Amino acid sequence: MDAFDNQTKHDTLIHDKPDSLTHDEKSPVLEISGLSTEYPTPRGTVHAVRGVDLVLGKGDILAIVGESGCGKSACLLSIMRLVPPPGRIVKGSVKFRGKELLALSEAEMRELRGKDMAMVFQDPMTTLNPAYRVGEQISESLRVHRLLPGFPGRLLRKERERERERVIDLLKQVGIPSPEHRHLEYPHQFSGGMQQRILIAIALACRPKVILADEPTTALDVTVQAQVLDLMREINEELGTAIVLVTHDLGVAAEFCYKAAVMYAGQIVESGGIEDVLSSPLHPYTRGLLKSIPKIGQRRELVPINGEVPDLTDLSEGCSFAPRCREAYSYCERTSPPLVHLKNGRKVRCHLYT
Ligand code: SF4
């Protein structure tokens, strides 16, 4: 999908969260506060995630947007406690239904991953195991979490049949044609879109309460992208699954999400309802992102954001966006802006609002 299509969607598809899904704001499914993750490197410590706060209620769909290298994927990996070593979470709290995940043992986390919180990665080719049939990869999740009778241990014929039925049901649910036959095929026998659907089937196998999706449609063409997003919305509406969608595509965020968090240099710099953030952006970075994509019906010059994302090993004392900000003043370079809470649940990290 190109930026022009994205903006069309932005203009036409912004929607409000259904009323039935708003009641659970008071009892969050996922509550993240002060989450900070670092990667030691020979060049210095990469401060990939810096004090991220997020709250997700039942049925919420949150977009985390921003340029590449802003810490979006590192944030999702931190929530799942899948930060590859030597990276480590250095501070903060991640609570799933009130339970502190950072205090759990690795065995307890393994029990929770897949069953309560699942992750869909960007590239199915590198996530699916080429040596196993797709049906086996889906049923593995059911086996690990003992969600079918007889697991773990040797399966009786009747139990194997139930497992097969469940896998076929899941493939049907994600729109794989002829699942009775195709569950026996290998990943390379599926197209990119179909592989992404299989990843979603794996994520759905245990009916998790939260799905964290890292650019799940980036590698897909526009038709398949729409199908995958429709599928995820159906899951959200039917099961009340909360979804965090990492994307650099504002069109996808506008079409699919109810809330938005804009990330820059490892921090959330603006957050709020998707319509508020996209129609009246507060932070100069969000405004820059929106000005740099075309808008349908408007003939105007696109204005790129000057400069590049900062080196996360060498962050300044002041606002990280200051070297690129057209509205910066001398104070910005010396002092880091606090997160300011405004009306309608909007938050912004900028001295213009202090
Ligand atoms: Fe720009 Fe200053 Fe706001 Fe940073 S704090 S975004 S430099 S105006």
Tab-separated table of C-alpha atoms and ligand atoms in Angstrom:
chain	number	residue	atom	x	y	z
A	1	MET	CA	0.000	0.000	0.000
A	2	ASP	CA	1.407	3.394	-0.845
A	3	ALA	CA	1.185	6.510	1.247
A	4	PHE	CA	-1.577	7.915	-0.976
A	5	ASP	CA	-3.818	4.934	-0.229
A	6	ASN	CA	-2.928	5.190	3.410
A	7	GLN	CA	-4.067	8.772	3.613
A	8	THR	CA	-7.295	7.882	1.804
A	9	LYS	CA	-7.966	5.408	4.554
A	10	HIS	CA	-7.001	7.953	7.140
A	11	ASP	CA	-9.628	10.307	5.731
A	12	THR	CA	-12.404	7.815	5.271
A	13	LEU	CA	-11.961	5.021	7.756
A	14	ILE	CA	-11.261	6.661	11.102
A	15	HIS	CA	-13.791	5.164	13.438
A	16	ASP	CA	-14.786	5.200	17.053
A	17	LYS	CA	-14.318	2.301	19.347
A	18	PRO	CA	-17.617	0.382	19.734
A	19	ASP	CA	-19.409	1.293	22.963
A	20	SER	CA	-19.539	-2.317	24.063
A	21	LEU	CA	-15.756	-2.345	24.250
A	22	THR	CA	-15.215	0.754	26.330
A	23	HIS	CA	-16.373	-0.463	29.717
A	24	ASP	CA	-13.209	-2.261	30.680
A	25	GLU	CA	-10.931	0.771	30.739
A	26	LYS	CA	-10.973	0.663	34.530
A	27	SER	CA	-9.591	-2.847	34.748
A	28	PRO	CA	-6.727	-2.976	32.258
A	29	VAL	CA	-5.687	-6.217	30.661
A	30	LEU	CA	-2.192	-4.865	30.196
A	31	GLU	CA	-0.613	-2.095	32.226
A	32	ILE	CA	2.924	-0.964	31.451
A	33	SER	CA	4.720	1.693	33.418
A	34	GLY	CA	8.233	3.085	33.248
A	35	LEU	CA	9.416	0.225	31.024
A	36	SER	CA	13.059	0.683	30.026
A	37	THR	CA	15.240	-1.671	28.004
A	38	GLU	CA	18.919	-1.367	27.138
A	39	TYR	CA	21.350	-3.209	24.868
A	40	PRO	CA	25.043	-2.984	25.775
A	41	THR	CA	27.178	-2.733	22.627
A	42	PRO	CA	30.887	-2.033	22.011
A	43	ARG	CA	29.859	1.499	20.959
A	44	GLY	CA	27.963	2.120	24.193
A	45	THR	CA	24.566	1.312	25.692
A	46	VAL	CA	21.597	1.503	23.312
A	47	HIS	CA	18.661	2.973	25.262
A	48	ALA	CA	16.039	1.271	23.100
A	49	VAL	CA	12.988	1.716	25.351
A	50	ARG	CA	12.895	4.614	27.805
A	51	GLY	CA	10.183	4.803	30.428
A	52	VAL	CA	7.238	3.622	28.332
A	53	ASP	CA	3.773	3.805	29.918
A	54	LEU	CA	0.792	2.138	28.213
A	55	VAL	CA	-2.603	0.883	29.351
A	56	LEU	CA	-4.744	-1.536	27.378
A	57	GLY	CA	-8.309	-2.495	28.246
A	58	LYS	CA	-10.269	-5.490	27.009
A	59	GLY	CA	-10.948	-5.114	23.282
A	60	ASP	CA	-8.617	-2.136	22.861
A	61	ILE	CA	-6.600	-1.832	19.673
A	62	LEU	CA	-3.561	0.377	20.079
A	63	ALA	CA	-1.217	1.453	17.289
A	64	ILE	CA	2.400	2.188	18.142
A	65	VAL	CA	3.692	4.333	15.282
A	66	GLY	CA	6.985	5.982	14.456
A	67	GLU	CA	9.982	5.697	12.157
A	68	SER	CA	12.240	2.650	12.072
A	69	GLY	CA	14.723	2.629	14.933
A	70	CYS	CA	12.408	4.377	17.428
A	71	GLY	CA	12.091	1.365	19.729
A	72	LYS	CA	8.671	0.024	18.693
A	73	SER	CA	9.703	-3.598	18.225
A	74	ALA	CA	11.991	-3.510	21.281
A	75	CYS	CA	8.976	-2.341	23.272
A	76	LEU	CA	6.889	-5.372	22.195
A	77	LEU	CA	9.757	-7.772	22.880
A	78	SER	CA	10.141	-6.218	26.336
A	79	ILE	CA	6.441	-6.698	27.098
A	80	MET	CA	6.773	-10.400	26.190
A	81	ARG	CA	10.124	-10.640	27.988
A	82	LEU	CA	11.727	-11.831	24.760
A	83	VAL	CA	14.531	-9.250	24.621
A	84	PRO	CA	17.493	-11.112	23.101
A	85	PRO	CA	20.618	-11.062	25.304
A	86	PRO	CA	22.706	-9.106	26.034
A	87	GLY	CA	19.715	-6.732	25.936
A	88	ARG	CA	17.837	-6.471	29.228
A	89	ILE	CA	14.896	-4.760	30.835
A	90	VAL	CA	16.424	-2.403	33.370
A	91	LYS	CA	13.363	-0.768	34.908
A	92	GLY	CA	9.612	-0.634	34.992
A	93	SER	CA	6.565	-2.794	35.355
A	94	VAL	CA	4.475	-4.929	32.968
A	95	LYS	CA	1.237	-6.167	34.499
A	96	PHE	CA	-1.034	-8.636	32.770
A	97	ARG	CA	-4.435	-8.660	34.523
A	98	GLY	CA	-2.725	-7.311	37.625
A	99	LYS	CA	0.076	-9.899	37.605
A	100	GLU	CA	3.602	-8.462	37.444
A	101	LEU	CA	5.307	-10.211	34.533
A	102	LEU	CA	8.779	-8.915	35.329
A	103	ALA	CA	8.677	-10.844	38.617
A	104	LEU	CA	7.769	-14.207	37.021
A	105	SER	CA	10.250	-17.014	36.499
A	106	GLU	CA	11.105	-17.988	32.918
A	107	ALA	CA	9.003	-21.171	33.318
A	108	GLU	CA	6.000	-19.097	34.421
A	109	MET	CA	6.508	-16.748	31.452
A	110	ARG	CA	6.603	-19.718	29.054
A	111	GLU	CA	3.282	-20.863	30.489
A	112	LEU	CA	1.797	-17.426	29.850
A	113	ARG	CA	3.202	-16.823	26.359
A	114	GLY	CA	0.923	-18.152	23.678
A	115	LYS	CA	-1.846	-18.921	26.159
A	116	ASP	CA	-2.573	-15.447	27.548
A	117	MET	CA	-0.415	-13.196	25.390
A	118	ALA	CA	0.666	-14.025	21.861
A	119	MET	CA	2.936	-12.314	19.403
A	120	VAL	CA	2.693	-12.113	15.614
A	121	PHE	CA	6.019	-11.284	13.993
A	122	GLN	CA	6.635	-9.318	10.817
A	123	ASP	CA	8.228	-11.958	8.660
A	124	PRO	CA	6.485	-15.343	8.555
A	125	MET	CA	9.295	-16.864	6.462
A	126	THR	CA	11.704	-16.553	9.353
A	127	THR	CA	9.156	-17.330	12.079
A	128	LEU	CA	7.651	-20.546	10.713
A	129	ASN	CA	9.862	-23.622	10.851
A	130	PRO	CA	10.408	-24.820	7.253
A	131	ALA	CA	10.951	-28.415	8.391
A	132	TYR	CA	7.522	-28.918	10.002
A	133	ARG	CA	4.046	-29.090	8.514
A	134	VAL	CA	1.948	-26.032	9.350
A	135	GLY	CA	-0.618	-28.174	11.187
A	136	GLU	CA	2.113	-29.480	13.502
A	137	GLN	CA	3.254	-25.925	14.243
A	138	ILE	CA	-0.260	-24.896	15.214
A	139	SER	CA	-0.896	-27.957	17.376
A	140	GLU	CA	2.409	-27.447	19.203
A	141	SER	CA	0.919	-24.470	21.001
A	142	LEU	CA	-2.092	-26.544	22.087
A	143	ARG	CA	0.214	-29.291	23.330
A	144	VAL	CA	2.538	-26.974	25.218
A	145	HIS	CA	-0.390	-25.441	27.073
A	146	ARG	CA	-2.205	-28.761	27.500
A	147	LEU	CA	-5.393	-27.360	26.001
A	148	LEU	CA	-6.589	-30.690	24.657
A	149	PRO	CA	-7.386	-33.719	26.812
A	150	GLY	CA	-4.624	-36.297	26.980
A	151	PHE	CA	-1.814	-33.719	26.732
A	152	PRO	CA	0.986	-33.949	27.518
A	153	GLY	CA	1.974	-37.528	26.811
A	154	ARG	CA	1.227	-40.033	24.152
A	155	LEU	CA	-1.959	-39.278	22.271
A	156	LEU	CA	-4.705	-41.814	21.778
A	157	ARG	CA	-6.254	-42.065	18.339
A	158	LYS	CA	-9.362	-40.170	19.490
A	159	GLU	CA	-7.223	-37.370	20.947
A	160	ARG	CA	-5.181	-37.080	17.762
A	161	GLU	CA	-8.428	-36.718	15.850
A	162	ARG	CA	-9.559	-33.896	18.165
A	163	GLU	CA	-6.232	-32.166	17.700
A	164	ARG	CA	-6.597	-32.426	13.924
A	165	GLU	CA	-10.120	-30.989	14.070
A	166	ARG	CA	-8.957	-28.051	16.176
A	167	VAL	CA	-6.106	-27.270	13.782
A	168	ILE	CA	-8.468	-27.440	10.793
A	169	ASP	CA	-10.932	-25.152	12.622
A	170	LEU	CA	-8.176	-22.601	13.244
A	171	LEU	CA	-7.030	-22.691	9.617
A	172	LYS	CA	-10.653	-22.209	8.536
A	173	GLN	CA	-10.991	-19.292	10.928
A	174	VAL	CA	-8.039	-17.508	9.324
A	175	GLY	CA	-9.366	-18.157	5.825
A	176	ILE	CA	-7.018	-20.884	4.544
A	177	PRO	CA	-8.867	-22.734	1.754
A	178	SER	CA	-9.125	-26.555	1.909
A	179	PRO	CA	-7.687	-26.738	5.442
A	180	GLU	CA	-8.448	-30.493	5.570
A	181	HIS	CA	-5.581	-30.990	3.123
A	182	ARG	CA	-3.429	-27.935	3.619
A	183	HIS	CA	-2.648	-28.526	7.293
A	184	LEU	CA	-0.339	-31.268	6.025
A	185	GLU	CA	1.667	-28.876	3.849
A	186	TYR	CA	4.932	-27.088	4.647
A	187	PRO	CA	5.383	-23.300	4.956
A	188	HIS	CA	7.069	-22.938	1.535
A	189	GLN	CA	3.899	-24.243	-0.107
A	190	PHE	CA	1.992	-21.132	1.026
A	191	SER	CA	2.101	-17.549	-0.255
A	192	GLY	CA	3.345	-14.717	2.021
A	193	GLY	CA	-0.216	-13.721	2.940
A	194	MET	CA	-1.198	-17.300	3.733
A	195	GLN	CA	1.927	-17.721	5.875
A	196	GLN	CA	0.975	-14.609	7.823
A	197	ARG	CA	-2.504	-16.102	8.348
A	198	ILE	CA	-0.865	-19.261	9.691
A	199	LEU	CA	1.106	-17.135	12.182
A	200	ILE	CA	-2.173	-15.583	13.256
A	201	ALA	CA	-3.708	-19.072	13.606
A	202	ILE	CA	-0.788	-20.020	15.886
A	203	ALA	CA	-1.323	-16.822	17.886
A	204	LEU	CA	-5.040	-17.593	18.153
A	205	ALA	CA	-4.695	-21.265	19.032
A	206	CYS	CA	-4.994	-20.668	22.765
A	207	ARG	CA	-7.406	-17.709	22.518
A	208	PRO	CA	-5.049	-15.196	24.152
A	209	LYS	CA	-6.327	-12.051	25.879
A	210	VAL	CA	-3.645	-9.911	24.237
A	211	ILE	CA	-2.012	-10.092	20.789
A	212	LEU	CA	1.134	-8.090	20.122
A	213	ALA	CA	1.576	-7.707	16.361
A	214	ASP	CA	4.863	-6.363	15.014
A	215	GLU	CA	4.282	-4.963	11.519
A	216	PRO	CA	2.147	-8.005	10.597
A	217	THR	CA	1.114	-6.629	7.205
A	218	THR	CA	4.268	-4.854	6.048
A	219	ALA	CA	5.407	-7.711	3.807
A	220	LEU	CA	1.957	-8.184	2.254
A	221	ASP	CA	0.324	-6.680	-0.819
A	222	VAL	CA	-2.620	-4.346	-0.318
A	223	THR	CA	-5.393	-6.936	-0.838
A	224	VAL	CA	-3.905	-9.469	1.530
A	225	GLN	CA	-3.126	-6.687	4.005
A	226	ALA	CA	-6.827	-5.764	4.119
A	227	GLN	CA	-7.800	-9.419	4.610
A	228	VAL	CA	-5.351	-9.895	7.487
A	229	LEU	CA	-6.527	-6.691	9.208
A	230	ASP	CA	-10.187	-7.701	8.760
A	231	LEU	CA	-9.379	-11.042	10.317
A	232	MET	CA	-7.676	-9.442	13.315
A	233	ARG	CA	-10.621	-7.091	13.786
A	234	GLU	CA	-13.056	-10.036	13.756
A	235	ILE	CA	-10.984	-11.718	16.453
A	236	ASN	CA	-10.947	-8.494	18.464
A	237	GLU	CA	-14.719	-8.084	18.219
A	238	GLU	CA	-15.635	-11.725	18.806
A	239	LEU	CA	-13.235	-12.544	21.622
A	240	GLY	CA	-12.529	-9.075	23.052
A	241	THR	CA	-8.826	-9.691	22.427
A	242	ALA	CA	-6.762	-6.557	23.048
A	243	ILE	CA	-4.290	-5.876	20.238
A	244	VAL	CA	-1.122	-3.801	20.103
A	245	LEU	CA	-0.167	-3.135	16.494
A	246	VAL	CA	3.302	-1.821	15.742
A	247	THR	CA	3.329	-0.067	12.390
A	248	HIS	CA	5.042	2.748	10.535
A	249	ASP	CA	1.964	2.999	8.319
A	250	LEU	CA	-0.424	5.720	9.499
A	251	GLY	CA	-3.092	4.522	7.046
A	252	VAL	CA	-3.158	1.083	8.649
A	253	ALA	CA	-3.268	2.674	12.123
A	254	ALA	CA	-6.203	4.913	11.088
A	255	GLU	CA	-8.111	2.042	9.584
A	256	PHE	CA	-7.623	-0.497	12.293
A	257	CYS	CA	-6.904	1.055	15.687
A	258	TYR	CA	-8.822	2.919	18.394
A	259	LYS	CA	-5.830	4.454	20.149
A	260	ALA	CA	-2.408	5.624	19.056
A	261	ALA	CA	0.955	6.037	20.750
A	262	VAL	CA	3.672	7.825	18.784
A	263	MET	CA	7.160	6.649	19.640
A	264	TYR	CA	10.398	8.541	19.127
A	265	ALA	CA	13.875	7.684	20.400
A	266	GLY	CA	12.529	4.997	22.731
A	267	GLN	CA	9.862	7.204	24.337
A	268	ILE	CA	6.131	7.681	23.814
A	269	VAL	CA	5.987	11.339	22.737
A	270	GLU	CA	2.239	11.528	22.145
A	271	SER	CA	-0.760	9.305	22.803
A	272	GLY	CA	-4.538	9.456	22.705
A	273	GLY	CA	-7.552	8.346	20.661
A	274	ILE	CA	-6.590	7.590	17.060
A	275	GLU	CA	-8.907	10.236	15.637
A	276	ASP	CA	-7.574	12.945	17.972
A	277	VAL	CA	-3.944	12.087	17.314
A	278	LEU	CA	-4.287	11.925	13.530
A	279	SER	CA	-6.687	14.846	13.040
A	280	SER	CA	-5.146	17.256	15.576
A	281	PRO	CA	-1.595	16.112	16.294
A	282	LEU	CA	0.085	17.943	19.159
A	283	HIS	CA	3.723	16.898	19.094
A	284	PRO	CA	5.904	18.428	16.357
A	285	TYR	CA	7.105	14.908	15.482
A	286	THR	CA	3.535	13.628	14.908
A	287	ARG	CA	2.793	16.725	12.835
A	288	GLY	CA	5.960	16.050	10.829
A	289	LEU	CA	4.955	12.434	10.185
A	290	LEU	CA	1.535	13.506	8.906
A	291	LYS	CA	2.937	16.281	6.712
A	292	SER	CA	5.330	13.874	5.064
A	293	ILE	CA	2.584	11.717	3.508
A	294	PRO	CA	0.238	12.748	0.684
A	295	LYS	CA	-3.401	13.611	1.415
A	296	ILE	CA	-6.149	12.752	-1.036
A	297	GLY	CA	-7.744	15.768	-2.729
A	298	GLN	CA	-4.945	18.112	-1.656
A	299	ARG	CA	-2.219	19.258	-3.983
A	300	ARG	CA	0.478	20.299	-1.601
A	301	GLU	CA	4.166	19.887	-1.291
A	302	LEU	CA	5.227	17.063	0.981
A	303	VAL	CA	7.425	18.211	3.847
A	304	PRO	CA	9.864	15.578	5.074
A	305	ILE	CA	11.183	15.635	8.626
A	306	ASN	CA	14.744	16.872	8.385
A	307	GLY	CA	17.574	14.789	9.785
A	308	GLU	CA	17.577	11.262	11.139
A	309	VAL	CA	16.487	9.456	14.269
A	310	PRO	CA	19.103	10.025	16.977
A	311	ASP	CA	21.802	7.566	17.930
A	312	LEU	CA	20.286	5.779	20.919
A	313	THR	CA	23.755	5.315	22.444
A	314	ASP	CA	24.307	9.049	22.562
A	315	LEU	CA	21.152	10.856	23.625
A	316	SER	CA	21.333	14.471	24.702
A	317	GLU	CA	20.148	15.917	28.013
A	318	GLY	CA	17.327	17.804	26.332
A	319	CYS	CA	14.488	16.813	24.013
A	320	SER	CA	15.599	14.001	21.664
A	321	PHE	CA	13.649	15.557	18.805
A	322	ALA	CA	15.245	19.005	19.191
A	323	PRO	CA	17.829	18.656	16.340
A	324	ARG	CA	14.962	17.984	13.881
A	325	CYS	CA	12.243	20.144	15.392
A	326	ARG	CA	11.161	23.306	13.550
A	327	GLU	CA	9.646	24.665	16.776
A	328	ALA	CA	12.592	24.035	19.085
A	329	TYR	CA	13.882	26.845	21.266
A	330	SER	CA	17.060	26.980	23.304
A	331	TYR	CA	15.439	25.512	26.450
A	332	CYS	CA	14.544	22.310	24.515
A	333	GLU	CA	18.198	21.420	24.000
A	334	ARG	CA	18.987	21.663	27.699
A	335	THR	CA	15.969	20.084	29.393
A	336	SER	CA	14.092	16.883	28.640
A	337	PRO	CA	10.342	17.584	28.382
A	338	PRO	CA	7.996	15.818	30.827
A	339	LEU	CA	4.902	13.902	29.725
A	340	VAL	CA	2.003	16.352	29.971
A	341	HIS	CA	-1.523	15.002	30.598
A	342	LEU	CA	-4.211	16.904	28.694
A	343	LYS	CA	-7.979	16.590	28.163
A	344	ASN	CA	-9.612	13.438	26.680
A	345	GLY	CA	-6.830	11.181	27.850
A	346	ARG	CA	-4.286	12.828	25.555
A	347	LYS	CA	-0.648	12.961	26.572
A	348	VAL	CA	2.264	14.785	24.972
A	349	ARG	CA	5.967	15.071	25.759
A	350	CYS	CA	6.873	18.577	24.635
A	351	HIS	CA	7.782	21.899	26.279
A	352	LEU	CA	5.192	23.683	24.121
A	353	TYR	CA	2.515	22.286	26.478
A	354	THR	CA	4.207	22.757	29.845
B	1	SF4	FE1	10.309	20.520	19.686
B	1	SF4	FE2	11.016	21.549	22.026
B	1	SF4	FE3	8.742	20.185	21.815
B	1	SF4	FE4	11.090	18.927	21.662
B	1	SF4	S1	10.265	19.994	23.454
B	1	SF4	S2	9.345	18.624	20.364
B	1	SF4	S3	12.327	20.411	20.604
B	1	SF4	S4	9.253	22.125	20.830
